[in-house]
Amino acid sequence: MQSAGDSLVIARRNLIRMTRIPEVVLFGIIQPVMFVVLFTYVFGGSIKVGNSTSPQVYKDFLMAGIFAQTVTFATAGSAAGIADDMQKGLVDRFRSLPMARGAVMTGRTVADLVQTCITLLVLAIVALIVGWRTGSAEPTNFGRVLGAFGLLLLLGYAFTWIGALIGLSVRTPEAATSGGIIWLFPVTFISNAFVDSSQMTPWLRHIADWNPFSATVQACRVLFGNPGVSTSQAWPMEHPVWASVVWSILIIVVFRTLAVRKYRSASV
């Protein structure tokens, strides 16, 4: 209970800081909106989904990938923010307080999750404006749609712990920004987010099908009722919802443990 209370205090501190620097939230929203518009109107009709090259089919196929990319790219912000706190000596201040060691990292990731929720809400509205619709391939309902967004937030929260570990491992916010985003490009592009993985070469398709990012994208397409449901026999593609939950929890457990351990060693 003490750890939870301490974590909420730190989360509140970071949320207050966020309201005082609104441009951080604004720029975090603009980037995914640009991805939606560019991918929809530049690649729509040029990329094959199943047996169709329809712009509307690709639009419905694309949005789950854009949503997932957005929540994972929040990793870079987490890494930079934590590195900035380390550089300014905030870690030493927290060390002098009677608080749980893991609360600093947990509070930061919870605050980042709130920002991700805001970004995802705005992005969903923009997606609806450009023509994305749920239930375009298979029937769905409001509960399943909410479940899809829940999986996205779970994945985003898991990836913020990777960002936390990166932020604790570098010396400057600039290095944390670079280190927090450079590995995300192969993770998001060697996946089923933007193209149908069945169109890839066999060895690359195998990597994409077992990519944790792909599992969440596939689960969202299933729950949204959008086109692009995989025919792969890989377990994550056959059971994407379960695979998404398992991958996300595993990432949280592993990287939270590593991040808290790194924080403790950095605080000595």
Short mmCIF file of C-alpha atoms in Angstrom, two decimals:
data_model
loop_
_atom_site.label_atom_id
_atom_site.label_comp_id
_atom_site.label_asym_id
_atom_site.label_seq_id
_atom_site.Cartn_x
_atom_site.Cartn_y
_atom_site.Cartn_z
CA MET A 1 0.00 0.00 0.00
CA GLN A 2 2.84 2.40 0.77
CA SER A 3 4.42 1.67 -2.59
CA ALA A 4 1.11 2.29 -4.37
CA GLY A 5 0.60 5.57 -2.51
CA ASP A 6 4.12 6.73 -3.28
CA SER A 7 3.67 5.81 -6.94
CA LEU A 8 0.47 7.89 -7.16
CA VAL A 9 2.25 10.89 -5.63
CA ILE A 10 5.01 10.65 -8.24
CA ALA A 11 2.43 10.17 -11.01
CA ARG A 12 0.62 13.32 -9.84
CA ARG A 13 3.89 15.23 -9.86
CA ASN A 14 4.55 14.20 -13.47
CA LEU A 15 0.99 15.00 -14.57
CA ILE A 16 1.25 18.48 -13.08
CA ARG A 17 4.54 18.94 -14.90
CA MET A 18 2.85 17.79 -18.11
CA THR A 19 0.14 20.48 -17.83
CA ARG A 20 2.85 23.12 -17.47
CA ILE A 21 4.57 21.96 -20.66
CA PRO A 22 1.56 21.41 -22.98
CA GLU A 23 3.70 21.41 -26.12
CA VAL A 24 5.00 17.97 -25.16
CA VAL A 25 1.46 16.58 -25.32
CA LEU A 26 0.69 18.58 -28.47
CA PHE A 27 3.72 17.30 -30.40
CA GLY A 28 2.95 13.79 -29.17
CA ILE A 29 -0.48 14.08 -30.81
CA ILE A 30 0.65 15.71 -34.07
CA GLN A 31 3.09 12.94 -35.05
CA PRO A 32 0.59 10.03 -35.09
CA VAL A 33 -2.02 12.21 -36.81
CA MET A 34 0.53 12.84 -39.58
CA PHE A 35 1.12 9.09 -39.86
CA VAL A 36 -2.63 8.49 -40.24
CA VAL A 37 -3.01 11.06 -42.99
CA LEU A 38 0.18 10.16 -44.88
CA PHE A 39 -0.29 6.38 -44.81
CA THR A 40 -3.99 6.65 -45.64
CA TYR A 41 -3.71 8.91 -48.65
CA VAL A 42 -0.22 8.05 -49.90
CA PHE A 43 -0.25 4.25 -49.59
CA GLY A 44 -4.00 3.64 -49.75
CA GLY A 45 -4.77 1.69 -52.93
CA SER A 46 -1.12 0.77 -53.47
CA ILE A 47 -0.73 -1.95 -50.83
CA LYS A 48 -2.51 -5.28 -51.14
CA VAL A 49 -4.48 -6.61 -48.18
CA GLY A 50 -5.57 -10.16 -48.85
CA ASN A 51 -6.87 -10.05 -52.40
CA SER A 52 -7.87 -6.39 -52.32
CA THR A 53 -6.10 -3.12 -53.12
CA SER A 54 -9.11 -0.99 -52.15
CA PRO A 55 -8.15 2.26 -50.36
CA GLN A 56 -10.97 1.73 -47.86
CA VAL A 57 -9.85 -1.82 -47.06
CA TYR A 58 -6.29 -0.62 -46.47
CA LYS A 59 -7.56 2.25 -44.33
CA ASP A 60 -9.43 -0.15 -42.04
CA PHE A 61 -6.44 -2.52 -42.06
CA LEU A 62 -3.98 0.26 -41.22
CA MET A 63 -5.54 1.85 -38.16
CA ALA A 64 -4.77 -0.94 -35.70
CA GLY A 65 -1.11 -0.66 -36.73
CA ILE A 66 -1.08 3.12 -36.34
CA PHE A 67 -2.70 2.87 -32.90
CA ALA A 68 -0.12 0.31 -31.78
CA GLN A 69 2.76 2.34 -33.20
CA THR A 70 1.53 5.42 -31.35
CA VAL A 71 1.42 3.77 -27.92
CA THR A 72 4.86 2.20 -28.39
CA PHE A 73 6.51 5.41 -29.59
CA ALA A 74 5.68 6.91 -26.19
CA THR A 75 8.72 4.91 -25.07
CA ALA A 76 11.04 7.64 -26.33
CA GLY A 77 9.32 10.27 -24.20
CA SER A 78 9.59 8.09 -21.11
CA ALA A 79 13.28 7.48 -21.70
CA ALA A 80 14.03 11.17 -22.24
CA GLY A 81 12.01 12.28 -19.22
CA ILE A 82 13.70 9.85 -16.85
CA ALA A 83 17.15 10.71 -18.22
CA ASP A 84 16.37 14.40 -17.67
CA ASP A 85 15.37 13.73 -14.06
CA MET A 86 18.58 11.78 -13.53
CA GLN A 87 20.70 14.54 -15.03
CA LYS A 88 19.08 17.23 -12.85
CA GLY A 89 19.72 15.28 -9.66
CA LEU A 90 16.08 14.49 -8.96
CA VAL A 91 17.05 10.91 -8.13
CA ASP A 92 19.19 12.14 -5.24
CA ARG A 93 16.26 14.18 -3.90
CA PHE A 94 13.91 11.21 -4.00
CA ARG A 95 16.55 9.04 -2.36
CA SER A 96 16.50 11.30 0.68
CA LEU A 97 12.76 10.74 1.14
CA PRO A 98 11.17 7.79 3.01
CA MET A 99 9.53 6.29 -0.07
CA ALA A 100 9.48 2.99 -1.93
CA ARG A 101 12.36 2.69 -4.40
CA GLY A 102 10.19 1.41 -7.24
CA ALA A 103 7.62 4.18 -6.80
CA VAL A 104 9.62 6.72 -8.81
CA MET A 105 9.65 4.54 -11.92
CA THR A 106 6.07 3.31 -11.46
CA GLY A 107 4.75 6.83 -11.00
CA ARG A 108 6.53 7.99 -14.13
CA THR A 109 5.16 5.16 -16.25
CA VAL A 110 1.61 5.70 -14.93
CA ALA A 111 1.79 9.39 -15.86
CA ASP A 112 3.04 8.45 -19.32
CA LEU A 113 0.10 6.04 -19.63
CA VAL A 114 -2.33 8.91 -18.97
CA GLN A 115 -0.69 10.92 -21.74
CA THR A 116 -0.94 7.91 -24.04
CA CYS A 117 -4.68 7.68 -23.29
CA ILE A 118 -5.16 11.29 -24.38
CA THR A 119 -3.15 10.77 -27.56
CA LEU A 120 -5.03 7.57 -28.40
CA LEU A 121 -8.40 9.28 -27.92
CA VAL A 122 -7.50 12.11 -30.28
CA LEU A 123 -6.07 9.66 -32.80
CA ALA A 124 -9.24 7.55 -32.76
CA ILE A 125 -11.31 10.66 -33.51
CA VAL A 126 -9.02 11.57 -36.42
CA ALA A 127 -9.23 7.98 -37.71
CA LEU A 128 -13.03 8.18 -37.74
CA ILE A 129 -12.86 11.50 -39.58
CA VAL A 130 -10.68 10.05 -42.37
CA GLY A 131 -13.05 7.10 -42.78
CA TRP A 132 -11.95 4.28 -40.46
CA ARG A 133 -14.81 2.12 -39.27
CA THR A 134 -15.08 -0.83 -36.91
CA GLY A 135 -16.98 -3.91 -38.03
CA SER A 136 -16.00 -3.37 -41.66
CA ALA A 137 -14.99 -7.02 -42.17
CA GLU A 138 -16.65 -8.90 -39.30
CA PRO A 139 -19.36 -7.98 -36.76
CA THR A 140 -18.11 -6.47 -33.52
CA ASN A 141 -19.53 -4.60 -30.54
CA PHE A 142 -18.64 -1.79 -28.18
CA GLY A 143 -17.17 -4.12 -25.56
CA ARG A 144 -14.79 -5.72 -28.05
CA VAL A 145 -13.69 -2.29 -29.29
CA LEU A 146 -12.96 -1.18 -25.72
CA GLY A 147 -11.06 -4.42 -25.21
CA ALA A 148 -8.88 -3.60 -28.22
CA PHE A 149 -8.00 -0.19 -26.80
CA GLY A 150 -7.28 -1.84 -23.47
CA LEU A 151 -4.75 -4.14 -25.14
CA LEU A 152 -3.16 -1.13 -26.82
CA LEU A 153 -2.76 0.66 -23.49
CA LEU A 154 -1.35 -2.48 -21.90
CA LEU A 155 1.24 -2.74 -24.68
CA GLY A 156 2.07 0.95 -24.35
CA TYR A 157 2.52 0.61 -20.60
CA ALA A 158 4.78 -2.40 -21.12
CA PHE A 159 6.97 -0.50 -23.57
CA THR A 160 7.31 2.49 -21.23
CA TRP A 161 9.23 0.19 -18.89
CA ILE A 162 11.69 -0.44 -21.70
CA GLY A 163 11.96 3.33 -22.03
CA ALA A 164 12.50 3.63 -18.29
CA LEU A 165 15.42 1.22 -18.44
CA ILE A 166 16.94 3.11 -21.38
CA GLY A 167 16.53 6.45 -19.58
CA LEU A 168 18.35 5.07 -16.55
CA SER A 169 21.16 3.61 -18.67
CA VAL A 170 22.26 6.73 -20.57
CA ARG A 171 23.75 10.03 -19.44
CA THR A 172 21.73 12.65 -21.34
CA PRO A 173 18.11 13.18 -22.48
CA GLU A 174 19.35 13.47 -26.08
CA ALA A 175 20.91 10.02 -25.94
CA ALA A 176 17.76 8.67 -24.29
CA THR A 177 15.58 10.06 -27.09
CA SER A 178 17.75 8.43 -29.75
CA GLY A 179 18.10 5.19 -27.82
CA GLY A 180 14.40 5.14 -27.03
CA ILE A 181 13.24 5.35 -30.62
CA ILE A 182 15.88 3.77 -32.86
CA TRP A 183 15.00 0.17 -31.93
CA LEU A 184 11.28 0.85 -32.39
CA PHE A 185 11.56 1.16 -36.17
CA PRO A 186 12.48 -2.49 -36.82
CA VAL A 187 9.97 -3.62 -34.18
CA THR A 188 7.09 -1.72 -35.78
CA PHE A 189 7.99 -2.19 -39.43
CA ILE A 190 8.97 -5.88 -39.30
CA SER A 191 5.41 -6.64 -38.31
CA ASN A 192 1.91 -6.83 -39.71
CA ALA A 193 1.18 -3.19 -38.84
CA PHE A 194 1.46 -1.62 -42.29
CA VAL A 195 1.56 -4.55 -44.70
CA ASP A 196 0.03 -8.00 -44.72
CA SER A 197 2.75 -10.32 -43.36
CA SER A 198 1.71 -13.01 -45.84
CA GLN A 199 3.29 -10.84 -48.55
CA MET A 200 6.72 -11.08 -46.87
CA THR A 201 9.46 -13.60 -47.59
CA PRO A 202 9.10 -16.74 -45.37
CA TRP A 203 11.93 -15.96 -42.92
CA LEU A 204 10.79 -12.37 -42.45
CA ARG A 205 7.15 -13.43 -42.11
CA HIS A 206 8.14 -15.81 -39.31
CA ILE A 207 9.82 -12.94 -37.41
CA ALA A 208 6.81 -10.69 -37.97
CA ASP A 209 4.34 -13.32 -36.78
CA TRP A 210 6.21 -13.81 -33.49
CA ASN A 211 6.80 -10.11 -32.92
CA PRO A 212 4.96 -9.03 -29.70
CA PHE A 213 3.94 -5.86 -31.51
CA SER A 214 2.26 -7.92 -34.26
CA ALA A 215 0.23 -9.89 -31.71
CA THR A 216 -1.39 -6.72 -30.37
CA VAL A 217 -2.03 -5.36 -33.87
CA GLN A 218 -3.65 -8.64 -34.90
CA ALA A 219 -5.72 -8.78 -31.71
CA CYS A 220 -6.99 -5.25 -32.36
CA ARG A 221 -8.01 -6.13 -35.92
CA VAL A 222 -9.93 -9.12 -34.64
CA LEU A 223 -11.68 -7.10 -31.93
CA PHE A 224 -12.30 -4.11 -34.21
CA GLY A 225 -13.72 -6.41 -36.89
CA ASN A 226 -11.34 -4.94 -39.46
CA PRO A 227 -9.81 -6.71 -42.49
CA GLY A 228 -6.39 -8.34 -42.39
CA VAL A 229 -7.02 -11.30 -40.08
CA SER A 230 -3.96 -13.51 -40.49
CA THR A 231 -4.01 -17.02 -41.93
CA SER A 232 -0.63 -17.81 -40.36
CA GLN A 233 -0.35 -20.97 -38.25
CA ALA A 234 1.99 -19.28 -35.75
CA TRP A 235 0.49 -19.42 -32.25
CA PRO A 236 0.45 -15.61 -31.70
CA MET A 237 -1.52 -15.14 -34.92
CA GLU A 238 -3.97 -17.96 -34.13
CA HIS A 239 -4.57 -16.65 -30.60
CA PRO A 240 -3.69 -12.95 -30.88
CA VAL A 241 -5.65 -11.70 -27.86
CA TRP A 242 -4.02 -14.15 -25.47
CA ALA A 243 -0.63 -13.64 -27.12
CA SER A 244 -0.95 -9.87 -26.73
CA VAL A 245 -1.74 -10.16 -23.02
CA VAL A 246 1.05 -12.68 -22.38
CA TRP A 247 3.68 -10.69 -24.29
CA SER A 248 2.75 -7.41 -22.57
CA ILE A 249 2.76 -8.89 -19.06
CA LEU A 250 6.06 -10.62 -19.73
CA ILE A 251 7.64 -7.37 -20.92
CA ILE A 252 6.33 -5.53 -17.83
CA VAL A 253 7.66 -8.16 -15.43
CA VAL A 254 11.11 -8.37 -17.04
CA PHE A 255 11.77 -4.70 -17.72
CA ARG A 256 10.19 -3.38 -14.52
CA THR A 257 12.49 -5.68 -12.57
CA LEU A 258 15.51 -4.52 -14.56
CA ALA A 259 14.53 -0.83 -14.38
CA VAL A 260 13.94 -0.84 -10.60
CA ARG A 261 17.22 -2.69 -10.07
CA LYS A 262 19.02 -0.15 -12.27
CA TYR A 263 17.37 2.70 -10.39
CA ARG A 264 18.52 1.32 -7.06
CA SER A 265 22.09 0.94 -8.24
CA ALA A 266 22.03 4.44 -9.72
CA SER A 267 20.80 5.84 -6.41
CA VAL A 268 23.69 4.55 -4.38
#
